[in-house]
mmCIF file of C-alpha atoms in Angstrom:
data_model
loop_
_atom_site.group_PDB
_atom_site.id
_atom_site.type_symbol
_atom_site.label_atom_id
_atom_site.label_comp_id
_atom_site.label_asym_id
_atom_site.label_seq_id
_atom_site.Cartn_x
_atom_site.Cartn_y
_atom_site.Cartn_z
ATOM 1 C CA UNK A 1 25.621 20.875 99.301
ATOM 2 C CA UNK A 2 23.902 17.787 101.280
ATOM 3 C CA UNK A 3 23.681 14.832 99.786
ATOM 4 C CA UNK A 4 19.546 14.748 99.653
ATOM 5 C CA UNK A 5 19.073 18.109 97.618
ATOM 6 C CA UNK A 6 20.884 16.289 94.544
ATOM 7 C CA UNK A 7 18.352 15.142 92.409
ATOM 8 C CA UNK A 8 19.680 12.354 89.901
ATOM 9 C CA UNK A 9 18.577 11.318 86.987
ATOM 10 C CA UNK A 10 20.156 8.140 85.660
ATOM 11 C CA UNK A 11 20.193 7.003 82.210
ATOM 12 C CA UNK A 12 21.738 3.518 80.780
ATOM 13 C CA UNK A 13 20.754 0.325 79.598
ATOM 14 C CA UNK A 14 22.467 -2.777 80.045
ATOM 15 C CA UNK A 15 23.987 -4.765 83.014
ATOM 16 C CA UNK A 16 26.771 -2.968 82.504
ATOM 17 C CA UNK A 17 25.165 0.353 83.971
ATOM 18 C CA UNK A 18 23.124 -1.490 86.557
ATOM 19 C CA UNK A 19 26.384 -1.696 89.152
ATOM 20 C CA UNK A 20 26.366 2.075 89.150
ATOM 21 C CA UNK A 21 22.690 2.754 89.648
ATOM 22 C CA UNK A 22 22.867 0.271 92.114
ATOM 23 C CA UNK A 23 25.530 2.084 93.937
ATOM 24 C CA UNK A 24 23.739 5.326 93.918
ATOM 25 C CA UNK A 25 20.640 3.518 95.596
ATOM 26 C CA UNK A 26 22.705 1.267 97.969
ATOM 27 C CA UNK A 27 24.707 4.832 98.563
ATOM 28 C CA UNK A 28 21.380 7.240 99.361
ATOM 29 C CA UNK A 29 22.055 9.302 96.735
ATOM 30 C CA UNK A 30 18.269 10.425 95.071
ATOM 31 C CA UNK A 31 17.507 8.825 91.886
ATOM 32 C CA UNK A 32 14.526 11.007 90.692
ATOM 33 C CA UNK A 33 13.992 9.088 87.653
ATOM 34 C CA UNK A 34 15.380 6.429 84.940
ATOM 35 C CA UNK A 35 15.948 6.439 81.347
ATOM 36 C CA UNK A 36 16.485 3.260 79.627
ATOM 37 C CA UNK A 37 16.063 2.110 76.254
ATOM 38 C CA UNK A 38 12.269 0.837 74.766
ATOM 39 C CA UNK A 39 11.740 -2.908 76.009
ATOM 40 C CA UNK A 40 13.235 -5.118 73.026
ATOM 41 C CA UNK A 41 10.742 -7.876 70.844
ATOM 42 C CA UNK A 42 12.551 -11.209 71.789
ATOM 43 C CA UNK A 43 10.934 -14.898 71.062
ATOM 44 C CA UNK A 44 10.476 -16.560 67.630
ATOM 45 C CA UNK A 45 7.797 -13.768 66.519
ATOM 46 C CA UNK A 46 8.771 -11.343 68.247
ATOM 47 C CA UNK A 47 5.825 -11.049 70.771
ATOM 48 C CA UNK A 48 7.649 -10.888 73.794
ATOM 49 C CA UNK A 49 8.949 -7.827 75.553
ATOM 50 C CA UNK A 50 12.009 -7.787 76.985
ATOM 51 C CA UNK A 51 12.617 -4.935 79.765
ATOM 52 C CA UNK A 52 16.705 -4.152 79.677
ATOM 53 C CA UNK A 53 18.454 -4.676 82.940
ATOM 54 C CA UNK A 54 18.317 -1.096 83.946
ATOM 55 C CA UNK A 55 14.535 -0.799 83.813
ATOM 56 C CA UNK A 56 14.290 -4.315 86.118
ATOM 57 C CA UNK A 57 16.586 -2.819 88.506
ATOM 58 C CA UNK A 58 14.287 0.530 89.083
ATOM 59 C CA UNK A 59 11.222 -1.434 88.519
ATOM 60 C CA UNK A 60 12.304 -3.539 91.382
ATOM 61 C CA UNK A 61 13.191 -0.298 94.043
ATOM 62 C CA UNK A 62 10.002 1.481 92.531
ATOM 63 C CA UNK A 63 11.855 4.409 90.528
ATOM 64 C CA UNK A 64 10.342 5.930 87.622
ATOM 65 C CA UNK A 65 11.405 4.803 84.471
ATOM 66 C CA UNK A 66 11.206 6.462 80.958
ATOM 67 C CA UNK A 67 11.573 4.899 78.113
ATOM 68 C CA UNK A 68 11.419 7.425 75.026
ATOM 69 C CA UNK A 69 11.661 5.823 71.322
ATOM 70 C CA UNK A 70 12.820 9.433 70.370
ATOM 71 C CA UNK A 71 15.391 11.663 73.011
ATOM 72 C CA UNK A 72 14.577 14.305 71.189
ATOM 73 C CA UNK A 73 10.316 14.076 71.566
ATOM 74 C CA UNK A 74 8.758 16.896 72.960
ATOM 75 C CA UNK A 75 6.548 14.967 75.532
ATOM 76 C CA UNK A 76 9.689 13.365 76.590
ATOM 77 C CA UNK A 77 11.924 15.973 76.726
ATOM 78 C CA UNK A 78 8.882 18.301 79.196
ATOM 79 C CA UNK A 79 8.448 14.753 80.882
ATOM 80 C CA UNK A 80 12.313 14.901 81.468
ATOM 81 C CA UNK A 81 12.132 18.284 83.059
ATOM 82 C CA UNK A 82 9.067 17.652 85.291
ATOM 83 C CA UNK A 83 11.812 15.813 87.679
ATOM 84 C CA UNK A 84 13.756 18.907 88.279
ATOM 85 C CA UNK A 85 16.984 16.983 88.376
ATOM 86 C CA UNK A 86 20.403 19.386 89.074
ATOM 87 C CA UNK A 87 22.359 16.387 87.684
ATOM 88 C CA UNK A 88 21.900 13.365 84.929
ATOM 89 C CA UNK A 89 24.459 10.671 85.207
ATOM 90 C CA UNK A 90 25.248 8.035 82.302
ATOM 91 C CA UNK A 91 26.490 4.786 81.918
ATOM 92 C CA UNK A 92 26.179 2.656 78.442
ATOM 93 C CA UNK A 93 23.223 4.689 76.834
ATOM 94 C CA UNK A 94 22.765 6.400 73.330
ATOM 95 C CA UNK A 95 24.242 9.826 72.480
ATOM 96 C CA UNK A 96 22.114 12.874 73.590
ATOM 97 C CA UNK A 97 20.718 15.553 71.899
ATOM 98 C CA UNK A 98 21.666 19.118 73.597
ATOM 99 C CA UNK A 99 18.136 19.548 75.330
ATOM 100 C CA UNK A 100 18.499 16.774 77.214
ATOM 101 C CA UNK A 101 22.376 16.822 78.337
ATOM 102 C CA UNK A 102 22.408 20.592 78.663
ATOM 103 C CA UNK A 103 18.918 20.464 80.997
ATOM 104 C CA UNK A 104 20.420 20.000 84.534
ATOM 105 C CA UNK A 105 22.217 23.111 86.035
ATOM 106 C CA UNK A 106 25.128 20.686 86.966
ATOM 107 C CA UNK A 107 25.242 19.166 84.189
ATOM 108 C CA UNK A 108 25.602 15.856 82.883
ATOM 109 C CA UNK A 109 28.516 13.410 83.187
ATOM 110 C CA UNK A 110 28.905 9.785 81.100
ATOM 111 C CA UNK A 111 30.469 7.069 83.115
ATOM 112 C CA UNK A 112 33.228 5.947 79.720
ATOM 113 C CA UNK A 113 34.771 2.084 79.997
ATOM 114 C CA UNK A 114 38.109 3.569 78.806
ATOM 115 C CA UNK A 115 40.922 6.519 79.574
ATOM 116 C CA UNK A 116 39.373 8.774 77.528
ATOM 117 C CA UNK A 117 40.934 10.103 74.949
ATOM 118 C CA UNK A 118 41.753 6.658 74.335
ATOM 119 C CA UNK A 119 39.111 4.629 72.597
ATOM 120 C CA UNK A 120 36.111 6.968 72.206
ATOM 121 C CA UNK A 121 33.119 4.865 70.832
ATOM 122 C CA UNK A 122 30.534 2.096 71.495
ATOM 123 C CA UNK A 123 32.819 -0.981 71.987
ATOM 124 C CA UNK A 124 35.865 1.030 74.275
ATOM 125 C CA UNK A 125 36.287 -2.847 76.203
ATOM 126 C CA UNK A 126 36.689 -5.066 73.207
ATOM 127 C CA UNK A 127 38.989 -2.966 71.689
ATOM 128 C CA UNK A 128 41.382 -2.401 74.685
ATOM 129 C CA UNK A 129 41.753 -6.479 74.249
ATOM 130 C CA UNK A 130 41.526 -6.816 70.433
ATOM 131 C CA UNK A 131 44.684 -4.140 70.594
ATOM 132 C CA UNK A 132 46.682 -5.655 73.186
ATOM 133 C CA UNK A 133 46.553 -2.822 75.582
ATOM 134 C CA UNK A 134 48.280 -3.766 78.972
ATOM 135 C CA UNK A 135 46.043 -1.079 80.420
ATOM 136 C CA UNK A 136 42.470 0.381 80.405
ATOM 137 C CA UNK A 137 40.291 2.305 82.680
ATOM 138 C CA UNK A 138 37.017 4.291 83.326
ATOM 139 C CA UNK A 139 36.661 7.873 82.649
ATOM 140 C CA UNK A 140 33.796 10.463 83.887
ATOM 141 C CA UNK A 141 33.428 13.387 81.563
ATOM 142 C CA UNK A 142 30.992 15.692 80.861
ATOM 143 C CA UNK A 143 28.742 15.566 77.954
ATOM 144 C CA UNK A 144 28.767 17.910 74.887
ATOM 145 C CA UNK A 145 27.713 17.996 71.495
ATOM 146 C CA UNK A 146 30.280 15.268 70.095
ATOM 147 C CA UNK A 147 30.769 11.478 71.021
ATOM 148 C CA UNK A 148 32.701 10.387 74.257
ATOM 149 C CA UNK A 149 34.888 14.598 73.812
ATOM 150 C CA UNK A 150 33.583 16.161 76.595
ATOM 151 C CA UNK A 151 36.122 17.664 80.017
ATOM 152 C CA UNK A 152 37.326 14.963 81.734
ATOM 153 C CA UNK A 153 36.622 14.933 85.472
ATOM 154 C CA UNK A 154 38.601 11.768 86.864
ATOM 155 C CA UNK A 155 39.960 8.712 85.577
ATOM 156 C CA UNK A 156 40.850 5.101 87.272
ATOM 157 C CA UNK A 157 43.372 2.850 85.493
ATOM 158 C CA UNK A 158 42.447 -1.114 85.545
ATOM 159 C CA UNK A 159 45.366 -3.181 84.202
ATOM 160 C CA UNK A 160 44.580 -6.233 81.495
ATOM 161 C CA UNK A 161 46.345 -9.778 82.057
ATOM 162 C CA UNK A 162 47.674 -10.820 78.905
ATOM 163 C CA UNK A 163 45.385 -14.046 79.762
ATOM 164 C CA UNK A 164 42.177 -12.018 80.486
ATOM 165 C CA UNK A 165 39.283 -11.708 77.913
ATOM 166 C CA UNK A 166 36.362 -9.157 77.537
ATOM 167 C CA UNK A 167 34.429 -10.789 80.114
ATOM 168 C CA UNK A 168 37.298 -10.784 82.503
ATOM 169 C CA UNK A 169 37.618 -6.717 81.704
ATOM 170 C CA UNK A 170 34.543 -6.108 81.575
ATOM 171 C CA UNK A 171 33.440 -6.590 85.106
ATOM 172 C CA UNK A 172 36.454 -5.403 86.411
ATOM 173 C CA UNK A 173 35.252 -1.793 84.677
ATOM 174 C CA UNK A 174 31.708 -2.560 85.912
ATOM 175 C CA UNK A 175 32.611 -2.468 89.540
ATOM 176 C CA UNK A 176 35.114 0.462 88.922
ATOM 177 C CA UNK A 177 32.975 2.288 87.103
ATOM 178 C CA UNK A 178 29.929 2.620 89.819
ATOM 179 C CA UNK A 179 33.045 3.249 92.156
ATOM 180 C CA UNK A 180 34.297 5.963 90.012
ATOM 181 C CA UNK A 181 30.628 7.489 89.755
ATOM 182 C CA UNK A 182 30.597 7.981 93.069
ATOM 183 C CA UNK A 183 33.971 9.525 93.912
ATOM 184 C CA UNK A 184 32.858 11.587 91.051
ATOM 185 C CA UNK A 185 29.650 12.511 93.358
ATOM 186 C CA UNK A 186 31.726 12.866 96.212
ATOM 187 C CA UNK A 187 33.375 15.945 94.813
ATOM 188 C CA UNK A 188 30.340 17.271 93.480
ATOM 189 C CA UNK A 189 29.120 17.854 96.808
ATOM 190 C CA UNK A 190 32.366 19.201 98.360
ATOM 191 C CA UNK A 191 32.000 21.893 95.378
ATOM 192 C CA UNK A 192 28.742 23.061 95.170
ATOM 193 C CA UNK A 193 28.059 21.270 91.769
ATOM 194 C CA UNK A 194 30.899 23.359 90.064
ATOM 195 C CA UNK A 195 33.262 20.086 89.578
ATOM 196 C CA UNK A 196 36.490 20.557 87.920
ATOM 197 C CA UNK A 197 37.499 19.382 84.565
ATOM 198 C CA UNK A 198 39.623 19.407 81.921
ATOM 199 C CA UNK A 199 39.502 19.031 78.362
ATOM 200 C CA UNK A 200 40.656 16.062 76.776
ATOM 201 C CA UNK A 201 43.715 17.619 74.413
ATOM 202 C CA UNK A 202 45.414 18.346 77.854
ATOM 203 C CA UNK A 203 45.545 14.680 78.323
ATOM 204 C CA UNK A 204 47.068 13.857 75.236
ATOM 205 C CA UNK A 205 50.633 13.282 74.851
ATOM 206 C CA UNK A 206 53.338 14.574 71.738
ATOM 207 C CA UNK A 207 53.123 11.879 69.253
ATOM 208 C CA UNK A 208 50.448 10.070 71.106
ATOM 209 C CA UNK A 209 48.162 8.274 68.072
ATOM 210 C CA UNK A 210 44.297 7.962 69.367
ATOM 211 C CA UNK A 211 42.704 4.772 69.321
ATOM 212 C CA UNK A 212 38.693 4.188 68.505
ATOM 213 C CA UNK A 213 36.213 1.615 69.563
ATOM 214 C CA UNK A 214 33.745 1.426 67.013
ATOM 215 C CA UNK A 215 30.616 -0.533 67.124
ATOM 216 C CA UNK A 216 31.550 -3.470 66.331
ATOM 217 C CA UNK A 217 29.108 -6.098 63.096
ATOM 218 C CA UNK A 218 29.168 -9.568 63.007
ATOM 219 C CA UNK A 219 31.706 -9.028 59.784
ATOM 220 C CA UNK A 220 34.094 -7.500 62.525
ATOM 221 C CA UNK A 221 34.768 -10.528 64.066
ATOM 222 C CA UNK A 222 35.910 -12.840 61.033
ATOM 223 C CA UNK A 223 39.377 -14.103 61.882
ATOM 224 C CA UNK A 224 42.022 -13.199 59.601
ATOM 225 C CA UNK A 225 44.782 -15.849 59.320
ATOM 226 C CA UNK A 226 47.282 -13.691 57.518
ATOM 227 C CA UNK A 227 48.205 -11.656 60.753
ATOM 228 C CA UNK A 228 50.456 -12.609 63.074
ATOM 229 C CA UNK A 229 49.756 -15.076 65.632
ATOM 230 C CA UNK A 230 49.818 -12.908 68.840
ATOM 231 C CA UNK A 231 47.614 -10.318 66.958
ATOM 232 C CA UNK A 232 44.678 -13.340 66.548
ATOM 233 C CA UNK A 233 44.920 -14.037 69.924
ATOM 234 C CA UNK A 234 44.378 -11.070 71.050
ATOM 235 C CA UNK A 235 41.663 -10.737 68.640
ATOM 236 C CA UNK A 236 40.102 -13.534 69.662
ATOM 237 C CA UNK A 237 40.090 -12.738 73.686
ATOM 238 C CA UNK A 238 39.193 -9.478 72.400
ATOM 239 C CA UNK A 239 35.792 -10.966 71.849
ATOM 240 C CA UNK A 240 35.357 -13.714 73.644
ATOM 241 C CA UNK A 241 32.785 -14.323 74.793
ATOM 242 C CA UNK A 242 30.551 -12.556 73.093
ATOM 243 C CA UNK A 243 29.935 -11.540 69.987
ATOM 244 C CA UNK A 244 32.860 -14.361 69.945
ATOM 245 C CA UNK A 245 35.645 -14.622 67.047
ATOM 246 C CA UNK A 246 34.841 -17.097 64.152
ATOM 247 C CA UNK A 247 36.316 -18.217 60.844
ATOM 248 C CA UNK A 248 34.762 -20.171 57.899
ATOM 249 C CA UNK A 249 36.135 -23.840 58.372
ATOM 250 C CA UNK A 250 36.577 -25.620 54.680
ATOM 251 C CA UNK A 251 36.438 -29.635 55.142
ATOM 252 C CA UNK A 252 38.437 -31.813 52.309
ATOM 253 C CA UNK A 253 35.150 -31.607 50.388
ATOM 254 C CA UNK A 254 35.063 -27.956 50.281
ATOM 255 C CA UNK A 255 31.889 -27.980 52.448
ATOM 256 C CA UNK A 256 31.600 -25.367 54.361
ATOM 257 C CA UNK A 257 31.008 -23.805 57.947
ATOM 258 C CA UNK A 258 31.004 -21.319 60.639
ATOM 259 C CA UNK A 259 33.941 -21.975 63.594
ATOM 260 C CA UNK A 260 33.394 -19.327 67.030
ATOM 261 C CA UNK A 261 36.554 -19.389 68.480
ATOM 262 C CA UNK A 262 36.468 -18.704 72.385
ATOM 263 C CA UNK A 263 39.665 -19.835 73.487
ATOM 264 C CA UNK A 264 43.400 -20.356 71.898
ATOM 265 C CA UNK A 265 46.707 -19.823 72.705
ATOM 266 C CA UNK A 266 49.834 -18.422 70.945
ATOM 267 C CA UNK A 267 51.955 -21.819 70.839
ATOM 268 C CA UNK A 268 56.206 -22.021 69.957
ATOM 269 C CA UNK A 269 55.246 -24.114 66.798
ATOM 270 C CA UNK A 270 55.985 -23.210 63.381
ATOM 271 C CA UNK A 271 54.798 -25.430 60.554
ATOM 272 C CA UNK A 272 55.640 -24.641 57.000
ATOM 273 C CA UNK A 273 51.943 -24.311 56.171
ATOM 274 C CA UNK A 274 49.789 -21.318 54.756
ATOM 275 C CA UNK A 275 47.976 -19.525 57.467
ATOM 276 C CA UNK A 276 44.344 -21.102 58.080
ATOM 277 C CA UNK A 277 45.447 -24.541 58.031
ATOM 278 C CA UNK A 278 44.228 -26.854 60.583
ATOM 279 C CA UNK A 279 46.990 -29.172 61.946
ATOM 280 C CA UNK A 280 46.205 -32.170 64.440
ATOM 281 C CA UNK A 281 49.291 -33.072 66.725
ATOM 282 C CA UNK A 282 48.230 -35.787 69.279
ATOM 283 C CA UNK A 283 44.837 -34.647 71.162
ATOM 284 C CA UNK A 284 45.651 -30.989 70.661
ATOM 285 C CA UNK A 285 44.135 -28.755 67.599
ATOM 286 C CA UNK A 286 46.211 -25.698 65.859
ATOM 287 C CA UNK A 287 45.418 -23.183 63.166
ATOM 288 C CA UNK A 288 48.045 -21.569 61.501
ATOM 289 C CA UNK A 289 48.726 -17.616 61.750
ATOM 290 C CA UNK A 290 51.040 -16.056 59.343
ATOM 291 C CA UNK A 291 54.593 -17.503 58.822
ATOM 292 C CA UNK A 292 53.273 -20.995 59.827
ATOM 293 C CA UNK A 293 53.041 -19.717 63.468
ATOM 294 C CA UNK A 294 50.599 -22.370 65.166
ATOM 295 C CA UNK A 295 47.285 -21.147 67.799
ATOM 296 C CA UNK A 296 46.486 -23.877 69.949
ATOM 297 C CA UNK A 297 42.735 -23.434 69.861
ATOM 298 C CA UNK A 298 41.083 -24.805 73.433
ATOM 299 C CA UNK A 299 37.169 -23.928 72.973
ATOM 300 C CA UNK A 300 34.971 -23.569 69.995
ATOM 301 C CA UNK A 301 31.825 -23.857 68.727
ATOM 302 C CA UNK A 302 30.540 -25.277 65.145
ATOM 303 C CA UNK A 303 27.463 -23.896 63.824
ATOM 304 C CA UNK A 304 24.775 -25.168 65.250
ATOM 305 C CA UNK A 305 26.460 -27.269 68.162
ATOM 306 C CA UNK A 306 27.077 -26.234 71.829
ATOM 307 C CA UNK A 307 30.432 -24.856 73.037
ATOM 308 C CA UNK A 308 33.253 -27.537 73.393
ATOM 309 C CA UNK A 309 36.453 -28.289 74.034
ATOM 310 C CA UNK A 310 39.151 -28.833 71.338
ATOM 311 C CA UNK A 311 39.065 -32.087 72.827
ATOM 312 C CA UNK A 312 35.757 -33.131 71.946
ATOM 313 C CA UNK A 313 35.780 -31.468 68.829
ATOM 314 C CA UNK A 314 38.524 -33.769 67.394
ATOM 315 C CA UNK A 315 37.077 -36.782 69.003
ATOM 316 C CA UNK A 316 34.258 -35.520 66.676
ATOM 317 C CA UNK A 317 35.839 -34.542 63.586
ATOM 318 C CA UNK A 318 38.296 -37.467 62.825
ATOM 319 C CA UNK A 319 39.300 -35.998 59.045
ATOM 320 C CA UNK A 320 39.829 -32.496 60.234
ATOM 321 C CA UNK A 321 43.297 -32.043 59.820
ATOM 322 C CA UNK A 322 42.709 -31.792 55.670
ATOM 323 C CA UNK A 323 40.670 -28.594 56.497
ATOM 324 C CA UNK A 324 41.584 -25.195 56.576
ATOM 325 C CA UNK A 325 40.054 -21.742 58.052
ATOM 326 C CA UNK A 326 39.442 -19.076 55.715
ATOM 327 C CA UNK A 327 38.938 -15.446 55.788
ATOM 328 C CA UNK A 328 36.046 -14.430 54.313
ATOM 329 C CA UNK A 329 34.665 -10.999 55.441
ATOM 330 C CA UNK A 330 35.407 -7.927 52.422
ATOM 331 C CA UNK A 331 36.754 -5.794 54.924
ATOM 332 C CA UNK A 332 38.213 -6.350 58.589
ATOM 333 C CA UNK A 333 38.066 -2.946 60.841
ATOM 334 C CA UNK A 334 41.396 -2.264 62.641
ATOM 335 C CA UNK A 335 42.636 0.338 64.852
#
C-alpha cells in the first residue's frame, strides 16, 4: 500500500493528542478529517467558546473538523462515513460506540499513555507516578467494545525518575506517543492494512496484579497523612502540577484552609508527632507522614494566593508551626 491511498481520520482532544496529529501532517500521511470534542463555555458566564487544542491545530492546516455532542448521532455517524477513511487513529478522546470504531476496513487503533494491560483508564500518567512505577510507556491497540482491552499492536517503554512528576512524564509520552503512531503506520503499509496484534491476556504475566487509572475528582487528590512518607510523595508528584495534591491546613485557631502541594521531598527526619503536623526547623517547612516521618514541602499554594516557595510561605505565616494538615476527603481511591 502507498502511503497517499490511506485515508486517516484522527480523533482526540487535548494537547496531549496534538503531537501525533502533528506528526501525521508534518509526516504526509492524509488526514481526511478531525474529531474533537464540542468547543467548551469558559469566562465568568460562560459566553466564551473555547476550541480544544486539536480543533486549533486542524483549523490552522485547513482540515475538517467534527465536533459531534453525540458519537452515536445519525447525522454524525453518515457525516463520519462521507470521508471514506480505511483507518481512524486515536489519541486522548472519549470511548466509541461500535459504528464508529468498527467503520474503517482497517480498523481503528487508540494511541494508550501506558503498557497496556497496565493502567487501563482515563488518568494512565498520574497513576504510573501516584504508584511509584519505575516504568511506563505508550501502547497502540485496537479498539473494541470495552475500555483501553483491545489487541495490542506495539508498545514503547519510557522509564520514570524517582524525581520526575506528571508533567515531566507526560511529555515524555507525548513525543513517544506520535512516534509510536507512526511506527505503528509504518507497518500498516508494509502489510496491506492487516497489522498484527495480540490480545492483551498474552501480555500478562502469572501472578501479575493489574493496575487502573481511573478518572481522577478533586476528592482524589486530598493528602492522606496516615500513609507512609514515600507513598505521599509519590502522591504528590503524582499530581503535580495539575489537578495538584492539597490538604486542609488547621491554624492554632482552628480556622481553616485549602494547602496545593506541588513540591516536597521524603526527608531522614523523624519527629515523635502525629502525622499532619506542621513542624518549622530553621527556614525549611515539614509535614509529618505516618510514624513521625517528616516531607520537606518546597512549593505550595494557599487558597487564594499564587504558587510559592516554602520559603516565602513561612516568611508569611510566622505562627504556622501550631498548625496541622488534615485529611478530610470520605474516601481516598487507591490502586
Amino acid at each position: 500500500m502507498e502511503k497517499k491511498d490511506l485515508r486517516i481520520v484522527f480523533m482526540g482532544t487535548p494537547e496531549f493528542a496534538v503531537e501525533t496529529l502533528k506528526a501525521l501532517v508534518e509526516n504526509d500521511y492524509h488526514v481526511v478529517a478531525v474529531v474533537t470534542q464540542p468547543d467548551k463555555p469558559v469566562g465568568r458566564h460562560g459566553s466564551v467558546l473555547q476550541p480544544s487544542a486539536v480543533k486549533q491545530y486542524a483549523v490552522e492546516h485547513g482540515i475538517p473538523v467534527l465536533q459531534p455532542v453525540k458519537m452515536k448521532d445519525p447525522a454524525f455517524v453518515e457525516t463520519l462515513r462521507s470521508f471514506h477513511a480505511n483507518l481512524q487513529v486515536v489519541v486522548a478522546f472519549r470511548m466509541l460506540p461500535e459504528v464508529v470504531w468498527d467503520m474503517p476496513e482497517y480498523g481503528t487503533f487508540n494511541v494508550h499513555a501506558a503498557l497496556l494491560p497496565q493502567y487501563r483508564g482515563a488518568a494512565p500518567i498520574n497513576w504510573a507516578v501516584i504508584n511509584g512505577e519505575t516504568q511506563t510507556g505508550v501502547t497502540t491497540f485496537f479498539l473494541d467494545k470495552n475500555i483501553d482491552t483491545g489487541r495490542v499492536i506495539m508498545q514503547k517503554p519510557f522509564d520514570i525518575p524517582d524525581t520526575a512528576d506528571v508533567e515531566y512524564v507526560y511529555d515524555g509520552l507525548m513525543h513517544l506517543g506520535a512516534e509510536i503512531c507512526l511506527d505503528t503506520l509504518e507497518r500498516l503499509l508494509v502489510a496491506d492494512g492487516h497489522l498484527e496484534s495480540i490480545p492483551q491476556e498474552q501480555l500478562i504475566t502469572a501472578g501479575q496484579v493489574l493496575r487502573h487509572a481511573p478518572k481522577i475528582f478533586k476528592e482524589t487528590c486530598d493528602i492522606d497523612w496516615n500513609l507512609p512518607a514515600k507513598q505521599i510523595y509519590d502522591f504528590i508528584r503524582g499530581l503535580c502540577p495539575v489537578p495538584s495534591a492539597w490538604t486542609t491546613l488547621c491554624d492554632s485557631t482552628g480556622r481553616q484552609t485549602t494547602l496545593k502541594v506541588f513540591k516536597a521531598m521524603v526527608s531522614d527526619i523523624v519527629r515523635p508527632v502525629d502525622p499532619g503536623t506542621v513542624v518549622v526547623e530553621g527556614k525549611k517547612l515539614y509535614i509529618a507522614a505516618r510514624t513521625g516521618k517528616l516531607l520537606r514541602i518546597d512549593e505550595l499554594q494557599l487558597a487564594g494566593k499564587k504558587r510559592m516557595t516554602a520559603m516565602d510561605f513561612l516568611n508569611g505565616n510566622k505562627n504556622i508551626t501550631e498548625a496541622r494538615c488534615i485529611h478530610t476527603s470520605s474516601e481516598t481511591e487507591t490502586v
